[in-house]
């Protein structure tokens, strides 16, 4: 059951001019579910992407990186669920290339203008006959208004579709941003997550879009974790079609900051939706680390808390067992941490000061905060001025059930 | 339910000449259970210890380090369960010192000759009245033959006592090694674990014992993990009474290697018992990483596998979902890892080669190994000659139950 995950109604989703989407059932892993999605992008669309740092980068990730480097305009995306095409060696690579080739033939473009994506089980062969056999139906389904269906058809263990859509005004014109994401387990993105797609009808110069894509990922998908497992297939893509008539060429452009903020905001919402729908999650936790000497040490502390199974199970139990948070801060790897300068808040309750329990702390105050579905844990390290925020969830019986059952 | 945890019968436990142990019920957290243990050591005993690297080092850990540095011969240990006296600031420190003072008075020694240990809940005040009130009863109980009772009385969420006892021959004389350990959750020792005590009636020069204690910890307690949570109270102590008449003064001593091997072996068994009795464990996993370029990178890979919730839940389900292991290897942090040189075995089954699935791998072979209670995962990195081995367990519903319920 997702934690406060807002699903807009289909009528509130704004199509993005220059983006068509088609969906079909390929039966890659399971019958009777939509599992194949094709994006067609208008000529002139800028596309940028960031990908997993896992050394077992999936075959489609490797092909994406190669195709994005060729500088031929990207014109299509092909996304399958049910099989990750990861840990599949040379054969897997050839299958990802074959997918691009067949999509290119159907859309009358070049294979290197196609980006392939796969998500699902690792180390199993991708059933190409089913994928290629279903591609024509997905292409036939291409239409402007298919975002809601796409959000469904890229799901795996997700219980809810994840979609954001908003409009901003730039230079007196309406600019649309619409995006989808998926992911619920194997989530500790380290470049992007598995998978996020955000499109806008603003035009953005290709080099600039690459930088903006990385900035957006670093403030959104790269700040969430469910289980600390960085996936082999993480991919986050921004597409800018330019069809709104508004184009941003450089960071000096007066619209740059507004557009970047809108992209970051939409990306963060897509990323947070993954945490809200994380496998077995019952609580959405924001871990904010302030007064750090560096962003790196703030992130070390935030991730130590966010990954501790003991902290996560205590939140599941709504038990303010706060010593577990102090313990995680203590082993986060800041070897010269002076614990007497540290302060810890649970929501608005000051829990620890001077290396120990706040003398005024009352267990019932901690208990009150722990009952909430959304909880902010705030740590002040007393070492400097830098802050970082990470989003995560609790650790429940349902997580074990899902991950002990998934696949078998 | 512990995994193949051998409990010797009481009659098979050899007392260590020069060590007396007393136990009582102090009611520190729960009534009607033994929770206070005192060791008395004969004059001339060498004592060495290694302690947690957690920056929130518990008060007793800080006092242990100070007392071990004073060079007055350590003559007693006081161990309470039910409360960790961690995250308790200056007041906690004074309580640990007060414990030493009272034990010293009862035993007619100096306070700095006492080492205090606490284990249990963090961030709660240690009830000194109960602890001090019960100390005389523990001292009255001191006897040669109390190891089995001590193994019980230091338990917290442990389901089984952990004890090893063995004898070796050195220079024609019988030398005894007997030890106990405890711990089941918050286990990723990074110096030692919470808690291990090993005594021998061999004599060992104090400086040499410090080195041997560190070597033994590095090959045992520092190679286990349950949940990646390095505790605030980890402590591992070796005591060498010299009462066997055999003394080792330097590494040039002909008995040095035999004695070191015996100490390492006993330490490793005590450490493995913690994993066998880990919270909710149903499987004991040995993660062996071979052909690494450095010990450090071998450990990175071994711990990435050992800490992955997805790997651990797959083992719980006896599901050979081996892509999850490849994924963990891929994000372990070796940025120049060439996955095409990597091989992965599950037990005796070669699962992955050349960056992908072994073409000869049959799912039923993986399934067969996964049914076992003890499983070896072996990775060859193809980068060098170094190996490291880490011991861990699976991740079950019971882990969540225990940690969502513990304390509340």
mmCIF file with all atom_site columns, C-alpha atoms in Angstrom, chain B residues 6-116:
data_model
loop_
_atom_site.group_PDB
_atom_site.id
_atom_site.type_symbol
_atom_site.label_atom_id
_atom_site.label_alt_id
_atom_site.label_comp_id
_atom_site.label_asym_id
_atom_site.label_entity_id
_atom_site.label_seq_id
_atom_site.pdbx_PDB_ins_code
_atom_site.Cartn_x
_atom_site.Cartn_y
_atom_site.Cartn_z
_atom_site.occupancy
_atom_site.B_iso_or_equiv
_atom_site.pdbx_formal_charge
_atom_site.auth_seq_id
_atom_site.auth_comp_id
_atom_site.auth_asym_id
_atom_site.auth_atom_id
_atom_site.pdbx_PDB_model_num
ATOM 1   C CA . UNK B 1 6   ? 26.546 -26.453 18.349 1.00 0.00 ? 6   UNK B CA 1
ATOM 2   C CA . UNK B 1 7   ? 26.102 -26.133 22.104 1.00 0.00 ? 7   UNK B CA 1
ATOM 3   C CA . UNK B 1 8   ? 28.581 -28.276 24.019 1.00 0.00 ? 8   UNK B CA 1
ATOM 4   C CA . UNK B 1 9   ? 27.304 -30.066 27.071 1.00 0.00 ? 9   UNK B CA 1
ATOM 5   C CA . UNK B 1 10  ? 28.272 -28.439 30.335 1.00 0.00 ? 10  UNK B CA 1
ATOM 6   C CA . UNK B 1 11  ? 30.639 -31.266 31.161 1.00 0.00 ? 11  UNK B CA 1
ATOM 7   C CA . UNK B 1 12  ? 32.660 -30.630 27.979 1.00 0.00 ? 12  UNK B CA 1
ATOM 8   C CA . UNK B 1 13  ? 33.543 -27.101 29.004 1.00 0.00 ? 13  UNK B CA 1
ATOM 9   C CA . UNK B 1 14  ? 37.032 -26.786 30.431 1.00 0.00 ? 14  UNK B CA 1
ATOM 10  C CA . UNK B 1 15  ? 37.444 -24.153 33.148 1.00 0.00 ? 15  UNK B CA 1
ATOM 11  C CA . UNK B 1 16  ? 40.440 -21.867 32.678 1.00 0.00 ? 16  UNK B CA 1
ATOM 12  C CA . UNK B 1 17  ? 42.754 -21.808 35.688 1.00 0.00 ? 17  UNK B CA 1
ATOM 13  C CA . UNK B 1 18  ? 42.920 -18.245 36.985 1.00 0.00 ? 18  UNK B CA 1
ATOM 14  C CA . UNK B 1 19  ? 39.410 -17.265 35.862 1.00 0.00 ? 19  UNK B CA 1
ATOM 15  C CA . UNK B 1 20  ? 36.421 -17.238 38.197 1.00 0.00 ? 20  UNK B CA 1
ATOM 16  C CA . UNK B 1 21  ? 32.939 -16.182 37.101 1.00 0.00 ? 21  UNK B CA 1
ATOM 17  C CA . UNK B 1 22  ? 29.897 -15.106 39.121 1.00 0.00 ? 22  UNK B CA 1
ATOM 18  C CA . UNK B 1 23  ? 26.345 -14.464 37.907 1.00 0.00 ? 23  UNK B CA 1
ATOM 19  C CA . UNK B 1 24  ? 23.184 -12.996 39.367 1.00 0.00 ? 24  UNK B CA 1
ATOM 20  C CA . UNK B 1 25  ? 19.809 -11.414 38.579 1.00 0.00 ? 25  UNK B CA 1
ATOM 21  C CA . UNK B 1 26  ? 19.960 -7.628  38.809 1.00 0.00 ? 26  UNK B CA 1
ATOM 22  C CA . UNK B 1 27  ? 16.589 -6.975  37.136 1.00 0.00 ? 27  UNK B CA 1
ATOM 23  C CA . UNK B 1 28  ? 18.149 -4.304  34.934 1.00 0.00 ? 28  UNK B CA 1
ATOM 24  C CA . UNK B 1 29  ? 15.484 -4.569  32.281 1.00 0.00 ? 29  UNK B CA 1
ATOM 25  C CA . UNK B 1 30  ? 13.487 -7.697  32.958 1.00 0.00 ? 30  UNK B CA 1
ATOM 26  C CA . UNK B 1 31  ? 12.810 -9.591  36.142 1.00 0.00 ? 31  UNK B CA 1
ATOM 27  C CA . UNK B 1 32  ? 13.707 -13.260 36.686 1.00 0.00 ? 32  UNK B CA 1
ATOM 28  C CA . UNK B 1 33  ? 16.658 -13.487 34.370 1.00 0.00 ? 33  UNK B CA 1
ATOM 29  C CA . UNK B 1 34  ? 20.367 -13.545 35.014 1.00 0.00 ? 34  UNK B CA 1
ATOM 30  C CA . UNK B 1 35  ? 21.724 -10.290 33.606 1.00 0.00 ? 35  UNK B CA 1
ATOM 31  C CA . UNK B 1 36  ? 24.842 -9.466  35.608 1.00 0.00 ? 36  UNK B CA 1
ATOM 32  C CA . UNK B 1 37  ? 28.163 -11.292 35.209 1.00 0.00 ? 37  UNK B CA 1
ATOM 33  C CA . UNK B 1 38  ? 31.480 -10.756 36.979 1.00 0.00 ? 38  UNK B CA 1
ATOM 34  C CA . UNK B 1 39  ? 34.837 -12.218 35.926 1.00 0.00 ? 39  UNK B CA 1
ATOM 35  C CA . UNK B 1 40  ? 37.672 -12.318 38.451 1.00 0.00 ? 40  UNK B CA 1
ATOM 36  C CA . UNK B 1 41  ? 41.157 -12.845 36.997 1.00 0.00 ? 41  UNK B CA 1
ATOM 37  C CA . UNK B 1 42  ? 44.208 -14.099 38.889 1.00 0.00 ? 42  UNK B CA 1
ATOM 38  C CA . UNK B 1 43  ? 47.092 -11.663 39.414 1.00 0.00 ? 43  UNK B CA 1
ATOM 39  C CA . UNK B 1 44  ? 49.495 -11.721 36.466 1.00 0.00 ? 44  UNK B CA 1
ATOM 40  C CA . UNK B 1 45  ? 46.801 -12.250 33.826 1.00 0.00 ? 45  UNK B CA 1
ATOM 41  C CA . UNK B 1 46  ? 47.423 -10.382 30.537 1.00 0.00 ? 46  UNK B CA 1
ATOM 42  C CA . UNK B 1 47  ? 44.299 -8.802  29.067 1.00 0.00 ? 47  UNK B CA 1
ATOM 43  C CA . UNK B 1 48  ? 43.820 -7.204  25.636 1.00 0.00 ? 48  UNK B CA 1
ATOM 44  C CA . UNK B 1 49  ? 40.708 -5.921  23.919 1.00 0.00 ? 49  UNK B CA 1
ATOM 45  C CA . UNK B 1 50  ? 39.435 -4.429  20.676 1.00 0.00 ? 50  UNK B CA 1
ATOM 46  C CA . UNK B 1 51  ? 36.390 -2.184  20.564 1.00 0.00 ? 51  UNK B CA 1
ATOM 47  C CA . UNK B 1 52  ? 33.809 -0.689  18.227 1.00 0.00 ? 52  UNK B CA 1
ATOM 48  C CA . UNK B 1 53  ? 34.727 2.104   15.796 1.00 0.00 ? 53  UNK B CA 1
ATOM 49  C CA . UNK B 1 54  ? 31.224 3.577   16.134 1.00 0.00 ? 54  UNK B CA 1
ATOM 50  C CA . UNK B 1 55  ? 31.643 7.269   17.027 1.00 0.00 ? 55  UNK B CA 1
ATOM 51  C CA . UNK B 1 56  ? 28.866 6.837   19.584 1.00 0.00 ? 56  UNK B CA 1
ATOM 52  C CA . UNK B 1 57  ? 31.119 4.534   21.600 1.00 0.00 ? 57  UNK B CA 1
ATOM 53  C CA . UNK B 1 58  ? 29.203 3.481   24.673 1.00 0.00 ? 58  UNK B CA 1
ATOM 54  C CA . UNK B 1 59  ? 30.358 4.754   28.075 1.00 0.00 ? 59  UNK B CA 1
ATOM 55  C CA . UNK B 1 60  ? 31.704 1.326   29.186 1.00 0.00 ? 60  UNK B CA 1
ATOM 56  C CA . UNK B 1 61  ? 33.734 1.051   25.965 1.00 0.00 ? 61  UNK B CA 1
ATOM 57  C CA . UNK B 1 62  ? 35.380 4.394   26.724 1.00 0.00 ? 62  UNK B CA 1
ATOM 58  C CA . UNK B 1 63  ? 36.158 3.296   30.268 1.00 0.00 ? 63  UNK B CA 1
ATOM 59  C CA . UNK B 1 64  ? 37.562 -0.064  29.057 1.00 0.00 ? 64  UNK B CA 1
ATOM 60  C CA . UNK B 1 65  ? 39.924 1.727   26.689 1.00 0.00 ? 65  UNK B CA 1
ATOM 61  C CA . UNK B 1 66  ? 41.095 4.089   29.436 1.00 0.00 ? 66  UNK B CA 1
ATOM 62  C CA . UNK B 1 67  ? 41.664 1.261   31.946 1.00 0.00 ? 67  UNK B CA 1
ATOM 63  C CA . UNK B 1 68  ? 43.484 -0.947  29.430 1.00 0.00 ? 68  UNK B CA 1
ATOM 64  C CA . UNK B 1 69  ? 45.802 2.006   28.764 1.00 0.00 ? 69  UNK B CA 1
ATOM 65  C CA . UNK B 1 70  ? 46.784 2.456   32.436 1.00 0.00 ? 70  UNK B CA 1
ATOM 66  C CA . UNK B 1 71  ? 48.962 -0.689  32.506 1.00 0.00 ? 71  UNK B CA 1
ATOM 67  C CA . UNK B 1 72  ? 47.731 -1.722  35.948 1.00 0.00 ? 72  UNK B CA 1
ATOM 68  C CA . UNK B 1 73  ? 46.934 -5.404  35.598 1.00 0.00 ? 73  UNK B CA 1
ATOM 69  C CA . UNK B 1 74  ? 43.249 -5.906  34.794 1.00 0.00 ? 74  UNK B CA 1
ATOM 70  C CA . UNK B 1 75  ? 41.726 -8.140  37.468 1.00 0.00 ? 75  UNK B CA 1
ATOM 71  C CA . UNK B 1 76  ? 37.958 -8.100  36.810 1.00 0.00 ? 76  UNK B CA 1
ATOM 72  C CA . UNK B 1 77  ? 35.190 -7.653  34.225 1.00 0.00 ? 77  UNK B CA 1
ATOM 73  C CA . UNK B 1 78  ? 31.604 -6.587  34.986 1.00 0.00 ? 78  UNK B CA 1
ATOM 74  C CA . UNK B 1 79  ? 29.008 -7.242  32.270 1.00 0.00 ? 79  UNK B CA 1
ATOM 75  C CA . UNK B 1 80  ? 25.363 -6.221  32.351 1.00 0.00 ? 80  UNK B CA 1
ATOM 76  C CA . UNK B 1 81  ? 22.690 -6.943  29.748 1.00 0.00 ? 81  UNK B CA 1
ATOM 77  C CA . UNK B 1 82  ? 19.378 -5.115  29.197 1.00 0.00 ? 82  UNK B CA 1
ATOM 78  C CA . UNK B 1 83  ? 20.869 -1.638  28.834 1.00 0.00 ? 83  UNK B CA 1
ATOM 79  C CA . UNK B 1 84  ? 23.804 -0.557  26.635 1.00 0.00 ? 84  UNK B CA 1
ATOM 80  C CA . UNK B 1 85  ? 24.694 2.624   28.569 1.00 0.00 ? 85  UNK B CA 1
ATOM 81  C CA . UNK B 1 86  ? 25.278 4.189   25.127 1.00 0.00 ? 86  UNK B CA 1
ATOM 82  C CA . UNK B 1 87  ? 24.229 7.647   23.959 1.00 0.00 ? 87  UNK B CA 1
ATOM 83  C CA . UNK B 1 88  ? 24.080 8.548   27.647 1.00 0.00 ? 88  UNK B CA 1
ATOM 84  C CA . UNK B 1 89  ? 26.703 11.325  27.730 1.00 0.00 ? 89  UNK B CA 1
ATOM 85  C CA . UNK B 1 90  ? 28.695 12.341  30.802 1.00 0.00 ? 90  UNK B CA 1
ATOM 86  C CA . UNK B 1 91  ? 26.201 10.757  33.226 1.00 0.00 ? 91  UNK B CA 1
ATOM 87  C CA . UNK B 1 92  ? 26.639 7.400   31.506 1.00 0.00 ? 92  UNK B CA 1
ATOM 88  C CA . UNK B 1 93  ? 30.412 7.698   31.788 1.00 0.00 ? 93  UNK B CA 1
ATOM 89  C CA . UNK B 1 94  ? 30.173 8.367   35.510 1.00 0.00 ? 94  UNK B CA 1
ATOM 90  C CA . UNK B 1 95  ? 27.916 5.337   35.934 1.00 0.00 ? 95  UNK B CA 1
ATOM 91  C CA . UNK B 1 96  ? 30.440 3.065   34.196 1.00 0.00 ? 96  UNK B CA 1
ATOM 92  C CA . UNK B 1 97  ? 33.157 4.425   36.472 1.00 0.00 ? 97  UNK B CA 1
ATOM 93  C CA . UNK B 1 98  ? 30.964 3.954   39.538 1.00 0.00 ? 98  UNK B CA 1
ATOM 94  C CA . UNK B 1 99  ? 30.424 0.307   38.532 1.00 0.00 ? 99  UNK B CA 1
ATOM 95  C CA . UNK B 1 100 ? 34.209 -0.217  38.446 1.00 0.00 ? 100 UNK B CA 1
ATOM 96  C CA . UNK B 1 101 ? 34.623 1.484   41.802 1.00 0.00 ? 101 UNK B CA 1
ATOM 97  C CA . UNK B 1 102 ? 32.063 -0.709  43.530 1.00 0.00 ? 102 UNK B CA 1
ATOM 98  C CA . UNK B 1 103 ? 33.377 -3.925  41.962 1.00 0.00 ? 103 UNK B CA 1
ATOM 99  C CA . UNK B 1 104 ? 36.919 -2.902  43.005 1.00 0.00 ? 104 UNK B CA 1
ATOM 100 C CA . UNK B 1 105 ? 35.784 -2.332  46.583 1.00 0.00 ? 105 UNK B CA 1
ATOM 101 C CA . UNK B 1 106 ? 34.134 -5.764  46.732 1.00 0.00 ? 106 UNK B CA 1
ATOM 102 C CA . UNK B 1 107 ? 37.148 -7.519  45.193 1.00 0.00 ? 107 UNK B CA 1
ATOM 103 C CA . UNK B 1 108 ? 39.785 -5.478  47.015 1.00 0.00 ? 108 UNK B CA 1
ATOM 104 C CA . UNK B 1 109 ? 41.456 -4.219  43.854 1.00 0.00 ? 109 UNK B CA 1
ATOM 105 C CA . UNK B 1 110 ? 41.720 -0.787  42.152 1.00 0.00 ? 110 UNK B CA 1
ATOM 106 C CA . UNK B 1 111 ? 38.876 0.682   40.042 1.00 0.00 ? 111 UNK B CA 1
ATOM 107 C CA . UNK B 1 112 ? 41.195 0.921   37.003 1.00 0.00 ? 112 UNK B CA 1
ATOM 108 C CA . UNK B 1 113 ? 41.743 -2.851  37.273 1.00 0.00 ? 113 UNK B CA 1
ATOM 109 C CA . UNK B 1 114 ? 38.061 -3.387  36.327 1.00 0.00 ? 114 UNK B CA 1
ATOM 110 C CA . UNK B 1 115 ? 36.634 -3.421  32.780 1.00 0.00 ? 115 UNK B CA 1
ATOM 111 C CA . UNK B 1 116 ? 32.891 -2.631  32.473 1.00 0.00 ? 116 UNK B CA 1
#
